[in-house]
Amino acid sequence: MFQLLLPFFLLALSLFTLTIIWRIKARKFISSTTVASAYDAWTEDKLLERLWGEHIHLGFYPLNKRNIDFRNAKVQFVHELVKWSGLDTLPKGSRILDVGCGIGGSSRILAKNYGFNVTGITISPAQVKRARDLTPLGLNCNFQVMDALDLKFEDGSFDAIWSVEAGAHMIDKSKFADEMLRTLRPGGYLALADWNSRDLRAYPPSFFEKLVLKQLLEQWVHPNFISINEFGDILRTNKNSAGKVVCENWNTYTNPSWYDSIIEGIRRPFTILSLGPLALIKSIREIPTILLMNWAFRKGLMEFGVYKCRG
C-alpha cells in the first residue's frame, strides 16, 4: 500500500513546495564557477552525504533484484561499469583518472577493490577536502581541484579514464571528450556514464517537455543536454579515439534511484533534522526536480548513457 500511495504523496508534497522553490534563486549554469559553488554548498551542508553516503550518482538495480538498498545499488553501479567497460582487465597499479570524482566514492572503490592508482579531479574545493578526509591512509587515491575542460596532465598519462555523471555540467562536450582522450594512453580504456536527453533534433520536445528540461537545467547547474548518439559521435570522431565506441542506455537499471533518493529522507528523517531546520527546507526543495527527473527518464525524454572505448 505504501508503494502505491508514495507517488501521490510525493506529488502533493512537491506541489506544496513549488511556491517555495519559485522564490528561491535557481542554480543556473553561468560558468564552471557556478558548478563549483553549487557542489561546494552541497558538500558543506552534508545533507547529500548523510542521506546517500559517499556516492552522489545513481545506483544499479539488476532486473531480477530490484529491492536492494539505495547505497548498495550505488556501489553496485561502480562494479557494473568497471566490468562492462573492461577496466577489470587492467593490472593492479594501473593509473586511473576519475573526472568529476565528487567526494571520492568511486575512486576509493577503484583503488581498494581493483588495486588501481587513482587520481580524482573535481571543480569543487569542498569536494576535494572531503574526499581527502574520507580516504584512509595508504589507499592509492589523490584528489585535486581541476577543471575537466583544462586537464593539467601530459598526453597519455593514464591507463584508463573514468567519469560518472560529470559531462552534463560541461558546456563544451567536444572539449570534455578531447581532454579525457588526450590524457588516455594509446590502448587505454575510457569508461563514462552520463545524463543525456533523447535526440532533440530528430524528436523536438513538446511545450511541456521544454518546461521540464528548463527545470532540470536551471536547478542543477546544467548548461545543456545532448543525446547518447551525439556524444558517441563526438568520441568516435576524436583523433585520439581508436574509433570503436560502444554506447548503451541504462535507464532500465538506474531508474529506481529517483524514488529511492527521496525515500532515503523518509527512512532517515532524523538525519535531516539533525542538520537543522534549514536542511529540511533544502531537502524539500529538491523533491520536485527529482520527480521531474524520474518522469523524464521513464518517458524517454532523458536517457542514462554509458560509453566505452579504447584510446
Short mmCIF file of N, CA and C in Angstrom, two decimals, residues 85-171:
data_model
loop_
_atom_site.label_atom_id
_atom_site.label_comp_id
_atom_site.label_asym_id
_atom_site.label_seq_id
_atom_site.Cartn_x
_atom_site.Cartn_y
_atom_site.Cartn_z
N SER A 85 32.89 -1.99 -18.97
CA SER A 85 33.86 -1.21 -19.75
C SER A 85 35.19 -1.93 -19.98
N GLY A 86 35.43 -3.00 -19.23
CA GLY A 86 36.69 -3.73 -19.38
C GLY A 86 37.79 -3.28 -18.46
N LEU A 87 37.51 -2.34 -17.56
CA LEU A 87 38.55 -1.89 -16.64
C LEU A 87 39.05 -3.01 -15.73
N ASP A 88 38.21 -4.03 -15.52
CA ASP A 88 38.63 -5.13 -14.66
C ASP A 88 39.72 -5.99 -15.28
N THR A 89 40.04 -5.74 -16.57
CA THR A 89 41.12 -6.49 -17.21
C THR A 89 42.48 -5.80 -17.03
N LEU A 90 42.47 -4.59 -16.49
CA LEU A 90 43.72 -3.86 -16.26
C LEU A 90 44.45 -4.42 -15.04
N PRO A 91 45.77 -4.43 -15.06
CA PRO A 91 46.53 -4.95 -13.91
C PRO A 91 46.51 -3.98 -12.74
N LYS A 92 46.78 -4.50 -11.56
CA LYS A 92 46.90 -3.65 -10.38
C LYS A 92 48.02 -2.64 -10.61
N GLY A 93 47.81 -1.46 -10.05
CA GLY A 93 48.79 -0.39 -10.23
C GLY A 93 48.51 0.48 -11.44
N SER A 94 47.51 0.11 -12.24
CA SER A 94 47.17 0.94 -13.40
C SER A 94 46.74 2.33 -12.94
N ARG A 95 47.08 3.32 -13.75
CA ARG A 95 46.80 4.72 -13.43
C ARG A 95 45.42 5.10 -13.96
N ILE A 96 44.54 5.52 -13.06
CA ILE A 96 43.17 5.85 -13.43
C ILE A 96 42.90 7.32 -13.10
N LEU A 97 42.27 8.03 -14.03
CA LEU A 97 41.82 9.40 -13.77
C LEU A 97 40.31 9.38 -13.61
N ASP A 98 39.83 9.82 -12.44
CA ASP A 98 38.40 9.93 -12.16
C ASP A 98 37.99 11.38 -12.38
N VAL A 99 37.31 11.65 -13.48
CA VAL A 99 36.93 13.02 -13.86
C VAL A 99 35.56 13.34 -13.28
N GLY A 100 35.53 14.32 -12.37
CA GLY A 100 34.30 14.63 -11.65
C GLY A 100 34.12 13.65 -10.51
N CYS A 101 35.12 13.56 -9.66
CA CYS A 101 35.20 12.49 -8.65
C CYS A 101 34.28 12.68 -7.45
N GLY A 102 33.64 13.85 -7.32
CA GLY A 102 32.80 14.07 -6.15
C GLY A 102 33.62 14.00 -4.87
N ILE A 103 33.09 13.31 -3.86
CA ILE A 103 33.83 13.16 -2.60
C ILE A 103 34.60 11.84 -2.57
N GLY A 104 34.83 11.29 -3.76
CA GLY A 104 35.78 10.19 -3.89
C GLY A 104 35.25 8.79 -3.72
N GLY A 105 33.94 8.61 -3.73
CA GLY A 105 33.38 7.28 -3.52
C GLY A 105 33.86 6.26 -4.54
N SER A 106 33.73 6.60 -5.82
CA SER A 106 34.16 5.67 -6.88
C SER A 106 35.68 5.49 -6.86
N SER A 107 36.40 6.57 -6.65
CA SER A 107 37.87 6.48 -6.62
C SER A 107 38.35 5.48 -5.57
N ARG A 108 37.71 5.52 -4.41
CA ARG A 108 38.14 4.60 -3.34
C ARG A 108 37.83 3.14 -3.69
N ILE A 109 36.70 2.91 -4.35
CA ILE A 109 36.40 1.54 -4.78
C ILE A 109 37.40 1.07 -5.82
N LEU A 110 37.71 1.92 -6.79
CA LEU A 110 38.67 1.56 -7.82
C LEU A 110 40.04 1.26 -7.24
N ALA A 111 40.42 1.99 -6.20
CA ALA A 111 41.72 1.76 -5.57
C ALA A 111 41.70 0.53 -4.66
N LYS A 112 40.66 0.41 -3.84
CA LYS A 112 40.61 -0.66 -2.85
C LYS A 112 40.30 -2.02 -3.47
N ASN A 113 39.29 -2.07 -4.34
CA ASN A 113 38.82 -3.35 -4.87
C ASN A 113 39.59 -3.83 -6.09
N TYR A 114 40.20 -2.90 -6.82
CA TYR A 114 40.88 -3.29 -8.06
C TYR A 114 42.39 -2.98 -8.04
N GLY A 115 42.86 -2.34 -6.98
CA GLY A 115 44.28 -2.10 -6.85
C GLY A 115 44.83 -1.02 -7.75
N PHE A 116 43.95 -0.13 -8.24
CA PHE A 116 44.39 0.92 -9.15
C PHE A 116 45.00 2.10 -8.38
N ASN A 117 45.81 2.85 -9.08
CA ASN A 117 46.37 4.10 -8.57
C ASN A 117 45.51 5.23 -9.15
N VAL A 118 44.67 5.84 -8.31
CA VAL A 118 43.61 6.72 -8.81
C VAL A 118 43.89 8.18 -8.48
N THR A 119 43.70 9.01 -9.49
CA THR A 119 43.70 10.47 -9.33
C THR A 119 42.29 10.97 -9.59
N GLY A 120 41.71 11.63 -8.61
CA GLY A 120 40.38 12.19 -8.77
C GLY A 120 40.43 13.69 -8.91
N ILE A 121 39.68 14.23 -9.87
CA ILE A 121 39.63 15.68 -10.02
C ILE A 121 38.17 16.15 -10.00
N THR A 122 37.98 17.33 -9.42
CA THR A 122 36.66 17.96 -9.38
C THR A 122 36.87 19.47 -9.36
N ILE A 123 35.87 20.20 -9.81
CA ILE A 123 35.93 21.66 -9.83
C ILE A 123 35.67 22.24 -8.45
N SER A 124 35.22 21.41 -7.51
CA SER A 124 34.79 21.88 -6.19
C SER A 124 35.88 21.70 -5.13
N PRO A 125 36.42 22.79 -4.57
CA PRO A 125 37.40 22.66 -3.49
C PRO A 125 36.84 21.93 -2.26
N ALA A 126 35.57 22.15 -1.95
CA ALA A 126 34.97 21.48 -0.80
C ALA A 126 34.93 19.98 -1.00
N GLN A 127 34.65 19.53 -2.23
CA GLN A 127 34.64 18.10 -2.50
C GLN A 127 36.03 17.50 -2.36
N VAL A 128 37.04 18.19 -2.83
CA VAL A 128 38.41 17.69 -2.69
C VAL A 128 38.78 17.54 -1.23
N LYS A 129 38.45 18.53 -0.42
CA LYS A 129 38.76 18.45 1.01
C LYS A 129 38.05 17.26 1.65
N ARG A 130 36.77 17.10 1.33
CA ARG A 130 36.01 15.99 1.93
C ARG A 130 36.50 14.65 1.42
N ALA A 131 36.85 14.56 0.15
CA ALA A 131 37.38 13.31 -0.40
C ALA A 131 38.68 12.91 0.31
N ARG A 132 39.53 13.89 0.57
CA ARG A 132 40.78 13.59 1.28
C ARG A 132 40.51 13.15 2.71
N ASP A 133 39.53 13.77 3.35
CA ASP A 133 39.20 13.41 4.73
C ASP A 133 38.67 11.98 4.82
N LEU A 134 37.93 11.54 3.80
CA LEU A 134 37.29 10.22 3.82
C LEU A 134 38.22 9.10 3.37
N THR A 135 39.36 9.45 2.79
CA THR A 135 40.24 8.44 2.22
C THR A 135 41.27 7.95 3.24
N PRO A 136 41.27 6.65 3.56
CA PRO A 136 42.22 6.12 4.55
C PRO A 136 43.67 6.27 4.08
N LEU A 137 44.57 6.40 5.02
CA LEU A 137 45.99 6.44 4.70
C LEU A 137 46.40 5.12 4.04
N GLY A 138 47.25 5.22 3.06
CA GLY A 138 47.73 4.03 2.39
C GLY A 138 46.95 3.63 1.16
N LEU A 139 45.74 4.21 0.98
CA LEU A 139 44.96 3.91 -0.21
C LEU A 139 45.47 4.78 -1.35
N ASN A 140 45.68 4.18 -2.52
CA ASN A 140 46.28 4.90 -3.64
C ASN A 140 45.29 5.81 -4.34
N CYS A 141 44.87 6.84 -3.63
CA CYS A 141 43.97 7.86 -4.17
C CYS A 141 44.54 9.23 -3.86
N ASN A 142 44.53 10.11 -4.83
CA ASN A 142 44.82 11.51 -4.54
C ASN A 142 43.81 12.37 -5.28
N PHE A 143 43.51 13.53 -4.71
CA PHE A 143 42.44 14.37 -5.23
C PHE A 143 42.94 15.79 -5.45
N GLN A 144 42.49 16.38 -6.55
CA GLN A 144 42.92 17.72 -6.93
C GLN A 144 41.74 18.54 -7.44
N VAL A 145 41.82 19.85 -7.21
CA VAL A 145 40.86 20.77 -7.82
C VAL A 145 41.32 21.05 -9.24
N MET A 146 40.44 20.75 -10.20
CA MET A 146 40.83 20.93 -11.60
C MET A 146 39.58 21.00 -12.47
N ASP A 147 39.67 21.81 -13.52
CA ASP A 147 38.59 21.93 -14.49
C ASP A 147 38.74 20.80 -15.52
N ALA A 148 37.70 20.02 -15.73
CA ALA A 148 37.76 18.90 -16.68
C ALA A 148 37.98 19.37 -18.11
N LEU A 149 37.70 20.63 -18.38
CA LEU A 149 37.91 21.17 -19.73
C LEU A 149 39.33 21.69 -19.92
N ASP A 150 40.15 21.58 -18.89
CA ASP A 150 41.54 22.05 -18.96
C ASP A 150 42.39 21.19 -18.02
N LEU A 151 42.54 19.93 -18.38
CA LEU A 151 43.27 18.99 -17.53
C LEU A 151 44.76 19.29 -17.55
N LYS A 152 45.36 19.34 -16.37
CA LYS A 152 46.78 19.69 -16.24
C LYS A 152 47.65 18.43 -16.20
N PHE A 153 47.46 17.56 -17.18
CA PHE A 153 48.23 16.33 -17.27
C PHE A 153 48.80 16.20 -18.68
N GLU A 154 49.93 15.51 -18.77
CA GLU A 154 50.56 15.27 -20.06
C GLU A 154 49.72 14.30 -20.89
N ASP A 155 49.92 14.34 -22.19
CA ASP A 155 49.25 13.40 -23.08
C ASP A 155 49.57 11.96 -22.66
N GLY A 156 48.57 11.10 -22.69
CA GLY A 156 48.79 9.68 -22.41
C GLY A 156 49.20 9.36 -20.99
N SER A 157 48.79 10.18 -20.03
CA SER A 157 49.22 9.98 -18.64
C SER A 157 48.53 8.82 -17.94
N PHE A 158 47.38 8.37 -18.45
CA PHE A 158 46.57 7.41 -17.69
C PHE A 158 46.23 6.17 -18.52
N ASP A 159 46.11 5.06 -17.79
CA ASP A 159 45.73 3.79 -18.42
C ASP A 159 44.22 3.70 -18.63
N ALA A 160 43.47 4.48 -17.86
CA ALA A 160 42.02 4.50 -18.01
C ALA A 160 41.48 5.83 -17.52
N ILE A 161 40.39 6.27 -18.15
CA ILE A 161 39.66 7.46 -17.71
C ILE A 161 38.28 7.01 -17.27
N TRP A 162 37.87 7.49 -16.13
CA TRP A 162 36.58 7.14 -15.52
C TRP A 162 35.82 8.43 -15.26
N SER A 163 34.55 8.48 -15.66
CA SER A 163 33.77 9.67 -15.39
C SER A 163 32.30 9.29 -15.27
N VAL A 164 31.67 9.66 -14.17
CA VAL A 164 30.27 9.31 -13.92
C VAL A 164 29.48 10.58 -13.61
N GLU A 165 28.52 10.89 -14.47
CA GLU A 165 27.58 11.98 -14.27
C GLU A 165 28.26 13.34 -14.10
N ALA A 166 29.31 13.55 -14.87
CA ALA A 166 30.00 14.84 -14.86
C ALA A 166 29.77 15.62 -16.15
N GLY A 167 29.61 14.92 -17.26
CA GLY A 167 29.55 15.58 -18.56
C GLY A 167 28.38 16.53 -18.74
N ALA A 168 27.28 16.27 -18.04
CA ALA A 168 26.12 17.15 -18.18
C ALA A 168 26.41 18.56 -17.68
N HIS A 169 27.45 18.72 -16.85
CA HIS A 169 27.84 20.04 -16.36
C HIS A 169 28.81 20.76 -17.30
N MET A 170 29.25 20.08 -18.37
CA MET A 170 30.24 20.65 -19.27
C MET A 170 29.57 21.41 -20.40
N ILE A 171 29.91 22.65 -20.55
CA ILE A 171 29.30 23.46 -21.60
C ILE A 171 29.82 23.07 -22.98
#
